[in-house]
């Protein structure tokens, strides 16, 4: 992650070294009250195909994005300070 910054909606973590641009957006869960530590992580890429101007064609990024999601899941579940990890592929709607 070459850089990160906070926004009014949460945090942006820029990714690097994956062959395409993508950010990790971390939001506070609006339904978390009274557990304010509950957050949602959403990838900035919402569609499996991305347009490549350098290749002048659509590139399917779904496998790379799935690998990133799985790697993040392993990181979160291996951290003893993170008590619960769930995955919701339809969030946010």
mmCIF file of N, CA and C in Angstrom:
data_model
loop_
_atom_site.group_PDB
_atom_site.id
_atom_site.type_symbol
_atom_site.label_atom_id
_atom_site.label_comp_id
_atom_site.label_asym_id
_atom_site.label_seq_id
_atom_site.Cartn_x
_atom_site.Cartn_y
_atom_site.Cartn_z
ATOM 1 N N UNK A 1 0.836 -1.168 0.000
ATOM 2 C CA UNK A 1 0.000 0.000 0.000
ATOM 3 C C UNK A 1 0.887 1.241 0.000
ATOM 4 N N UNK A 2 1.016 1.901 -1.130
ATOM 5 C CA UNK A 2 1.899 3.068 -1.182
ATOM 6 C C UNK A 2 1.383 4.257 -0.382
ATOM 7 N N UNK A 3 0.057 4.364 -0.220
ATOM 8 C CA UNK A 3 -0.472 5.451 0.603
ATOM 9 C C UNK A 3 -1.898 5.144 1.031
ATOM 10 N N UNK A 4 -2.328 5.878 2.038
ATOM 11 C CA UNK A 4 -3.698 5.804 2.512
ATOM 12 C C UNK A 4 -4.093 7.182 3.022
ATOM 13 N N UNK A 5 -5.392 7.455 3.040
ATOM 14 C CA UNK A 5 -5.862 8.720 3.588
ATOM 15 C C UNK A 5 -7.314 8.571 4.015
ATOM 16 N N UNK A 6 -7.712 9.447 4.922
ATOM 17 C CA UNK A 6 -9.098 9.400 5.381
ATOM 18 C C UNK A 6 -9.952 10.350 4.559
ATOM 19 N N UNK A 7 -11.168 9.913 4.334
ATOM 20 C CA UNK A 7 -12.177 10.685 3.609
ATOM 21 C C UNK A 7 -13.338 10.930 4.560
ATOM 22 N N UNK A 8 -14.323 11.677 4.122
ATOM 23 C CA UNK A 8 -15.485 11.894 4.973
ATOM 24 C C UNK A 8 -16.319 10.626 5.126
ATOM 25 N N UNK A 9 -16.175 9.655 4.218
ATOM 26 C CA UNK A 9 -16.925 8.408 4.261
ATOM 27 C C UNK A 9 -16.150 7.271 4.920
ATOM 28 N N UNK A 10 -14.839 7.437 5.152
ATOM 29 C CA UNK A 10 -14.038 6.365 5.730
ATOM 30 C C UNK A 10 -12.582 6.511 5.335
ATOM 31 N N UNK A 11 -11.932 5.400 5.067
ATOM 32 C CA UNK A 11 -10.508 5.385 4.710
ATOM 33 C C UNK A 11 -10.308 4.781 3.328
ATOM 34 N N UNK A 12 -9.353 5.314 2.587
ATOM 35 C CA UNK A 12 -8.947 4.793 1.276
ATOM 36 C C UNK A 12 -7.544 4.233 1.415
ATOM 37 N N UNK A 13 -7.347 2.986 1.020
ATOM 38 C CA UNK A 13 -6.030 2.362 0.986
ATOM 39 C C UNK A 13 -5.729 2.042 -0.468
ATOM 40 N N UNK A 14 -4.722 2.689 -1.030
ATOM 41 C CA UNK A 14 -4.355 2.480 -2.431
ATOM 42 C C UNK A 14 -3.565 1.183 -2.568
ATOM 43 N N UNK A 15 -3.903 0.384 -3.562
ATOM 44 C CA UNK A 15 -3.159 -0.852 -3.814
ATOM 45 C C UNK A 15 -2.074 -0.607 -4.861
ATOM 46 N N UNK A 16 -1.097 -1.499 -4.890
ATOM 47 C CA UNK A 16 0.010 -1.375 -5.835
ATOM 48 C C UNK A 16 0.510 -2.770 -6.192
ATOM 49 N N UNK A 17 1.058 -2.901 -7.396
ATOM 50 C CA UNK A 17 1.689 -4.148 -7.799
ATOM 51 C C UNK A 17 0.739 -5.246 -8.216
ATOM 52 N N UNK A 18 -0.486 -4.897 -8.606
ATOM 53 C CA UNK A 18 -1.441 -5.921 -9.028
ATOM 54 C C UNK A 18 -1.809 -5.804 -10.507
ATOM 55 N N UNK A 19 -1.204 -4.856 -11.213
ATOM 56 C CA UNK A 19 -1.445 -4.730 -12.643
ATOM 57 C C UNK A 19 -2.613 -3.848 -13.021
ATOM 58 N N UNK A 20 -3.342 -3.320 -12.046
ATOM 59 C CA UNK A 20 -4.449 -2.412 -12.318
ATOM 60 C C UNK A 20 -4.690 -1.575 -11.069
ATOM 61 N N UNK A 21 -5.432 -0.474 -11.238
ATOM 62 C CA UNK A 21 -5.711 0.420 -10.113
ATOM 63 C C UNK A 21 -6.914 -0.067 -9.323
ATOM 64 N N UNK A 22 -6.740 -0.074 -8.022
ATOM 65 C CA UNK A 22 -7.832 -0.463 -7.147
ATOM 66 C C UNK A 22 -7.545 0.082 -5.758
ATOM 67 N N UNK A 23 -8.583 0.454 -5.070
ATOM 68 C CA UNK A 23 -8.443 0.890 -3.695
ATOM 69 C C UNK A 23 -9.281 0.024 -2.786
ATOM 70 N N UNK A 24 -8.915 0.011 -1.513
ATOM 71 C CA UNK A 24 -9.694 -0.665 -0.497
ATOM 72 C C UNK A 24 -10.386 0.420 0.321
ATOM 73 N N UNK A 25 -11.686 0.416 0.330
ATOM 74 C CA UNK A 25 -12.472 1.432 1.036
ATOM 75 C C UNK A 25 -12.960 0.834 2.346
ATOM 76 N N UNK A 26 -12.623 1.474 3.450
ATOM 77 C CA UNK A 26 -13.021 0.985 4.767
ATOM 78 C C UNK A 26 -14.038 1.954 5.354
ATOM 79 N N UNK A 27 -15.238 1.437 5.594
ATOM 80 C CA UNK A 27 -16.356 2.234 6.096
ATOM 81 C C UNK A 27 -16.721 1.771 7.496
ATOM 82 N N UNK A 28 -17.168 2.694 8.315
ATOM 83 C CA UNK A 28 -17.776 2.325 9.583
ATOM 84 C C UNK A 28 -19.151 1.758 9.281
ATOM 85 N N UNK A 29 -19.504 0.679 9.934
ATOM 86 C CA UNK A 29 -20.796 0.049 9.715
ATOM 87 C C UNK A 29 -21.884 0.895 10.372
ATOM 88 N N UNK A 30 -22.850 1.413 9.613
ATOM 89 C CA UNK A 30 -23.881 2.274 10.201
ATOM 90 C C UNK A 30 -24.776 1.542 11.196
ATOM 91 N N UNK A 31 -24.819 0.218 11.138
ATOM 92 C CA UNK A 31 -25.637 -0.569 12.055
ATOM 93 C C UNK A 31 -24.835 -1.086 13.244
ATOM 94 N N UNK A 32 -23.634 -0.567 13.453
ATOM 95 C CA UNK A 32 -22.735 -1.105 14.466
ATOM 96 C C UNK A 32 -23.038 -0.648 15.882
ATOM 97 N N UNK A 33 -23.847 0.368 16.059
ATOM 98 C CA UNK A 33 -24.124 0.889 17.391
ATOM 99 C C UNK A 33 -24.701 -0.205 18.277
ATOM 100 N N UNK A 34 -24.154 -0.494 19.452
ATOM 101 C CA UNK A 34 -23.122 0.237 20.174
ATOM 102 C C UNK A 34 -21.699 -0.245 19.887
ATOM 103 N N UNK A 35 -21.491 -1.200 18.989
ATOM 104 C CA UNK A 35 -20.159 -1.727 18.692
ATOM 105 C C UNK A 35 -19.514 -0.885 17.599
ATOM 106 N N UNK A 36 -18.909 0.220 17.951
ATOM 107 C CA UNK A 36 -18.339 1.174 16.990
ATOM 108 C C UNK A 36 -17.113 0.644 16.263
ATOM 109 N N UNK A 37 -16.568 -0.476 16.681
ATOM 110 C CA UNK A 37 -15.384 -1.030 16.024
ATOM 111 C C UNK A 37 -15.740 -1.821 14.775
ATOM 112 N N UNK A 38 -17.004 -2.033 14.514
ATOM 113 C CA UNK A 38 -17.411 -2.838 13.365
ATOM 114 C C UNK A 38 -17.287 -2.016 12.093
ATOM 115 N N UNK A 39 -16.586 -2.566 11.109
ATOM 116 C CA UNK A 39 -16.331 -1.854 9.848
ATOM 117 C C UNK A 39 -16.617 -2.770 8.667
ATOM 118 N N UNK A 40 -16.737 -2.162 7.512
ATOM 119 C CA UNK A 40 -16.896 -2.898 6.254
ATOM 120 C C UNK A 40 -15.764 -2.488 5.327
ATOM 121 N N UNK A 41 -15.204 -3.446 4.631
ATOM 122 C CA UNK A 41 -14.171 -3.187 3.641
ATOM 123 C C UNK A 41 -14.763 -3.493 2.275
ATOM 124 N N UNK A 42 -14.704 -2.513 1.381
ATOM 125 C CA UNK A 42 -15.276 -2.661 0.041
ATOM 126 C C UNK A 42 -14.195 -2.339 -0.977
ATOM 127 N N UNK A 43 -14.076 -3.174 -1.994
ATOM 128 C CA UNK A 43 -13.116 -2.913 -3.062
ATOM 129 C C UNK A 43 -13.677 -1.842 -3.984
ATOM 130 N N UNK A 44 -12.805 -0.981 -4.491
ATOM 131 C CA UNK A 44 -13.266 0.094 -5.380
ATOM 132 C C UNK A 44 -13.713 -0.439 -6.736
ATOM 133 N N UNK A 45 -13.306 -1.632 -7.091
ATOM 134 C CA UNK A 45 -13.728 -2.238 -8.356
ATOM 135 C C UNK A 45 -15.034 -2.980 -8.119
ATOM 136 N N UNK A 46 -16.065 -2.587 -8.822
ATOM 137 C CA UNK A 46 -17.390 -3.184 -8.640
ATOM 138 C C UNK A 46 -17.771 -4.113 -9.790
ATOM 139 N N UNK A 47 -17.078 -4.026 -10.912
ATOM 140 C CA UNK A 47 -17.383 -4.847 -12.085
ATOM 141 C C UNK A 47 -16.191 -5.753 -12.390
ATOM 142 N N UNK A 48 -16.428 -6.978 -12.876
ATOM 143 C CA UNK A 48 -15.320 -7.898 -13.139
ATOM 144 C C UNK A 48 -14.443 -7.493 -14.321
ATOM 145 N N UNK A 49 -15.003 -6.713 -15.246
ATOM 146 C CA UNK A 49 -14.222 -6.302 -16.417
ATOM 147 C C UNK A 49 -13.861 -4.827 -16.307
ATOM 148 N N UNK A 50 -12.622 -4.504 -16.656
ATOM 149 C CA UNK A 50 -12.133 -3.129 -16.643
ATOM 150 C C UNK A 50 -11.608 -2.792 -18.036
ATOM 151 N N UNK A 51 -11.845 -1.563 -18.472
ATOM 152 C CA UNK A 51 -11.356 -1.126 -19.770
ATOM 153 C C UNK A 51 -9.875 -0.785 -19.675
ATOM 154 N N UNK A 52 -9.075 -1.296 -20.595
ATOM 155 C CA UNK A 52 -7.645 -0.998 -20.661
ATOM 156 C C UNK A 52 -7.381 -0.133 -21.885
ATOM 157 N N UNK A 53 -6.984 1.116 -21.650
ATOM 158 C CA UNK A 53 -6.654 2.004 -22.771
ATOM 159 C C UNK A 53 -5.359 1.580 -23.435
ATOM 160 N N UNK A 54 -4.432 1.016 -22.690
ATOM 161 C CA UNK A 54 -3.160 0.593 -23.289
ATOM 162 C C UNK A 54 -3.333 -0.621 -24.197
ATOM 163 N N UNK A 55 -4.317 -1.473 -23.902
ATOM 164 C CA UNK A 55 -4.569 -2.666 -24.717
ATOM 165 C C UNK A 55 -5.789 -2.502 -25.622
ATOM 166 N N UNK A 56 -6.517 -1.411 -25.458
ATOM 167 C CA UNK A 56 -7.725 -1.104 -26.231
ATOM 168 C C UNK A 56 -8.687 -2.297 -26.232
ATOM 169 N N UNK A 57 -8.986 -2.792 -25.041
ATOM 170 C CA UNK A 57 -9.947 -3.885 -24.893
ATOM 171 C C UNK A 57 -10.340 -4.030 -23.424
ATOM 172 N N UNK A 58 -11.392 -4.809 -23.190
ATOM 173 C CA UNK A 58 -11.829 -5.113 -21.838
ATOM 174 C C UNK A 58 -10.953 -6.216 -21.260
ATOM 175 N N UNK A 59 -10.592 -6.082 -19.991
ATOM 176 C CA UNK A 59 -9.773 -7.078 -19.299
ATOM 177 C C UNK A 59 -10.596 -7.635 -18.139
ATOM 178 N N UNK A 60 -10.701 -8.958 -18.052
ATOM 179 C CA UNK A 60 -11.421 -9.594 -16.954
ATOM 180 C C UNK A 60 -10.503 -9.651 -15.740
ATOM 181 N N UNK A 61 -10.866 -8.938 -14.681
ATOM 182 C CA UNK A 61 -10.068 -8.864 -13.449
ATOM 183 C C UNK A 61 -10.666 -9.693 -12.320
ATOM 184 N N UNK A 62 -11.702 -10.472 -12.601
ATOM 185 C CA UNK A 62 -12.430 -11.158 -11.536
ATOM 186 C C UNK A 62 -11.541 -12.113 -10.736
ATOM 187 N N UNK A 63 -10.664 -12.864 -11.389
ATOM 188 C CA UNK A 63 -9.820 -13.804 -10.652
ATOM 189 C C UNK A 63 -8.829 -13.082 -9.738
ATOM 190 N N UNK A 64 -8.250 -11.976 -10.214
ATOM 191 C CA UNK A 64 -7.328 -11.210 -9.389
ATOM 192 C C UNK A 64 -8.043 -10.619 -8.174
ATOM 193 N N UNK A 65 -9.246 -10.108 -8.395
ATOM 194 C CA UNK A 65 -10.009 -9.509 -7.303
ATOM 195 C C UNK A 65 -10.411 -10.578 -6.288
ATOM 196 N N UNK A 66 -10.812 -11.747 -6.739
ATOM 197 C CA UNK A 66 -11.146 -12.846 -5.828
ATOM 198 C C UNK A 66 -9.927 -13.235 -4.999
ATOM 199 N N UNK A 67 -8.759 -13.298 -5.606
ATOM 200 C CA UNK A 67 -7.536 -13.621 -4.865
ATOM 201 C C UNK A 67 -7.234 -12.567 -3.803
ATOM 202 N N UNK A 68 -7.463 -11.308 -4.120
ATOM 203 C CA UNK A 68 -7.244 -10.233 -3.144
ATOM 204 C C UNK A 68 -8.224 -10.369 -1.983
ATOM 205 N N UNK A 69 -9.489 -10.636 -2.273
ATOM 206 C CA UNK A 69 -10.494 -10.813 -1.226
ATOM 207 C C UNK A 69 -10.116 -11.981 -0.320
ATOM 208 N N UNK A 70 -9.694 -13.084 -0.903
ATOM 209 C CA UNK A 70 -9.306 -14.249 -0.108
ATOM 210 C C UNK A 70 -8.069 -13.965 0.740
ATOM 211 N N UNK A 71 -7.093 -13.243 0.191
ATOM 212 C CA UNK A 71 -5.892 -12.891 0.958
ATOM 213 C C UNK A 71 -6.250 -11.969 2.127
ATOM 214 N N UNK A 72 -7.134 -10.999 1.886
ATOM 215 C CA UNK A 72 -7.568 -10.112 2.969
ATOM 216 C C UNK A 72 -8.293 -10.905 4.055
ATOM 217 N N UNK A 73 -9.124 -11.848 3.659
ATOM 218 C CA UNK A 73 -9.821 -12.692 4.632
ATOM 219 C C UNK A 73 -8.848 -13.446 5.517
ATOM 220 N N UNK A 74 -7.772 -13.983 4.937
ATOM 221 C CA UNK A 74 -6.755 -14.699 5.715
ATOM 222 C C UNK A 74 -6.037 -13.758 6.677
ATOM 223 N N UNK A 75 -5.742 -12.552 6.208
ATOM 224 C CA UNK A 75 -5.073 -11.570 7.077
ATOM 225 C C UNK A 75 -5.967 -11.226 8.260
ATOM 226 N N UNK A 76 -7.237 -10.949 7.992
ATOM 227 C CA UNK A 76 -8.151 -10.563 9.070
ATOM 228 C C UNK A 76 -8.387 -11.706 10.052
ATOM 229 N N UNK A 77 -8.597 -12.918 9.566
ATOM 230 C CA UNK A 77 -8.882 -14.038 10.468
ATOM 231 C C UNK A 77 -7.654 -14.463 11.260
ATOM 232 N N UNK A 78 -6.459 -14.149 10.792
ATOM 233 C CA UNK A 78 -5.248 -14.515 11.541
ATOM 234 C C UNK A 78 -4.885 -13.487 12.616
ATOM 235 N N UNK A 79 -5.543 -12.334 12.616
ATOM 236 C CA UNK A 79 -5.270 -11.282 13.598
ATOM 237 C C UNK A 79 -6.119 -11.518 14.850
ATOM 238 N N UNK A 80 -5.461 -11.757 15.980
ATOM 239 C CA UNK A 80 -6.169 -12.048 17.229
ATOM 240 C C UNK A 80 -7.003 -10.865 17.722
ATOM 241 N N UNK A 81 -6.684 -9.647 17.296
ATOM 242 C CA UNK A 81 -7.436 -8.468 17.725
ATOM 243 C C UNK A 81 -8.737 -8.271 16.950
ATOM 244 N N UNK A 82 -8.900 -8.998 15.855
ATOM 245 C CA UNK A 82 -10.145 -8.914 15.075
ATOM 246 C C UNK A 82 -11.006 -10.098 15.490
ATOM 247 N N UNK A 83 -12.107 -9.794 16.158
ATOM 248 C CA UNK A 83 -12.923 -10.853 16.767
ATOM 249 C C UNK A 83 -13.836 -11.568 15.782
ATOM 250 N N UNK A 84 -14.374 -10.860 14.809
ATOM 251 C CA UNK A 84 -15.341 -11.461 13.893
ATOM 252 C C UNK A 84 -15.069 -10.983 12.475
ATOM 253 N N UNK A 85 -15.062 -11.922 11.537
ATOM 254 C CA UNK A 85 -14.921 -11.586 10.120
ATOM 255 C C UNK A 85 -16.046 -12.294 9.375
ATOM 256 N N UNK A 86 -16.848 -11.523 8.655
ATOM 257 C CA UNK A 86 -17.891 -12.100 7.810
ATOM 258 C C UNK A 86 -17.762 -11.503 6.421
ATOM 259 N N UNK A 87 -18.272 -12.218 5.446
ATOM 260 C CA UNK A 87 -18.191 -11.752 4.063
ATOM 261 C C UNK A 87 -19.591 -11.605 3.500
ATOM 262 N N UNK A 88 -19.840 -10.445 2.919
ATOM 263 C CA UNK A 88 -21.136 -10.143 2.310
ATOM 264 C C UNK A 88 -20.865 -9.603 0.915
ATOM 265 N N UNK A 89 -21.014 -10.433 -0.091
ATOM 266 C CA UNK A 89 -20.679 -10.039 -1.449
ATOM 267 C C UNK A 89 -21.616 -8.971 -2.020
ATOM 268 N N UNK A 90 -22.768 -8.760 -1.391
ATOM 269 C CA UNK A 90 -23.715 -7.775 -1.910
ATOM 270 C C UNK A 90 -23.637 -6.449 -1.188
ATOM 271 N N UNK A 91 -22.637 -6.206 -0.342
ATOM 272 C CA UNK A 91 -22.551 -4.943 0.398
ATOM 273 C C UNK A 91 -21.514 -4.057 -0.246
ATOM 274 N N UNK A 92 -21.677 -2.779 -0.445
ATOM 275 C CA UNK A 92 -22.949 -2.088 -0.212
ATOM 276 C C UNK A 92 -23.887 -2.308 -1.385
ATOM 277 N N UNK A 93 -25.163 -2.141 -1.134
ATOM 278 C CA UNK A 93 -26.149 -2.392 -2.190
ATOM 279 C C UNK A 93 -26.219 -1.215 -3.131
#
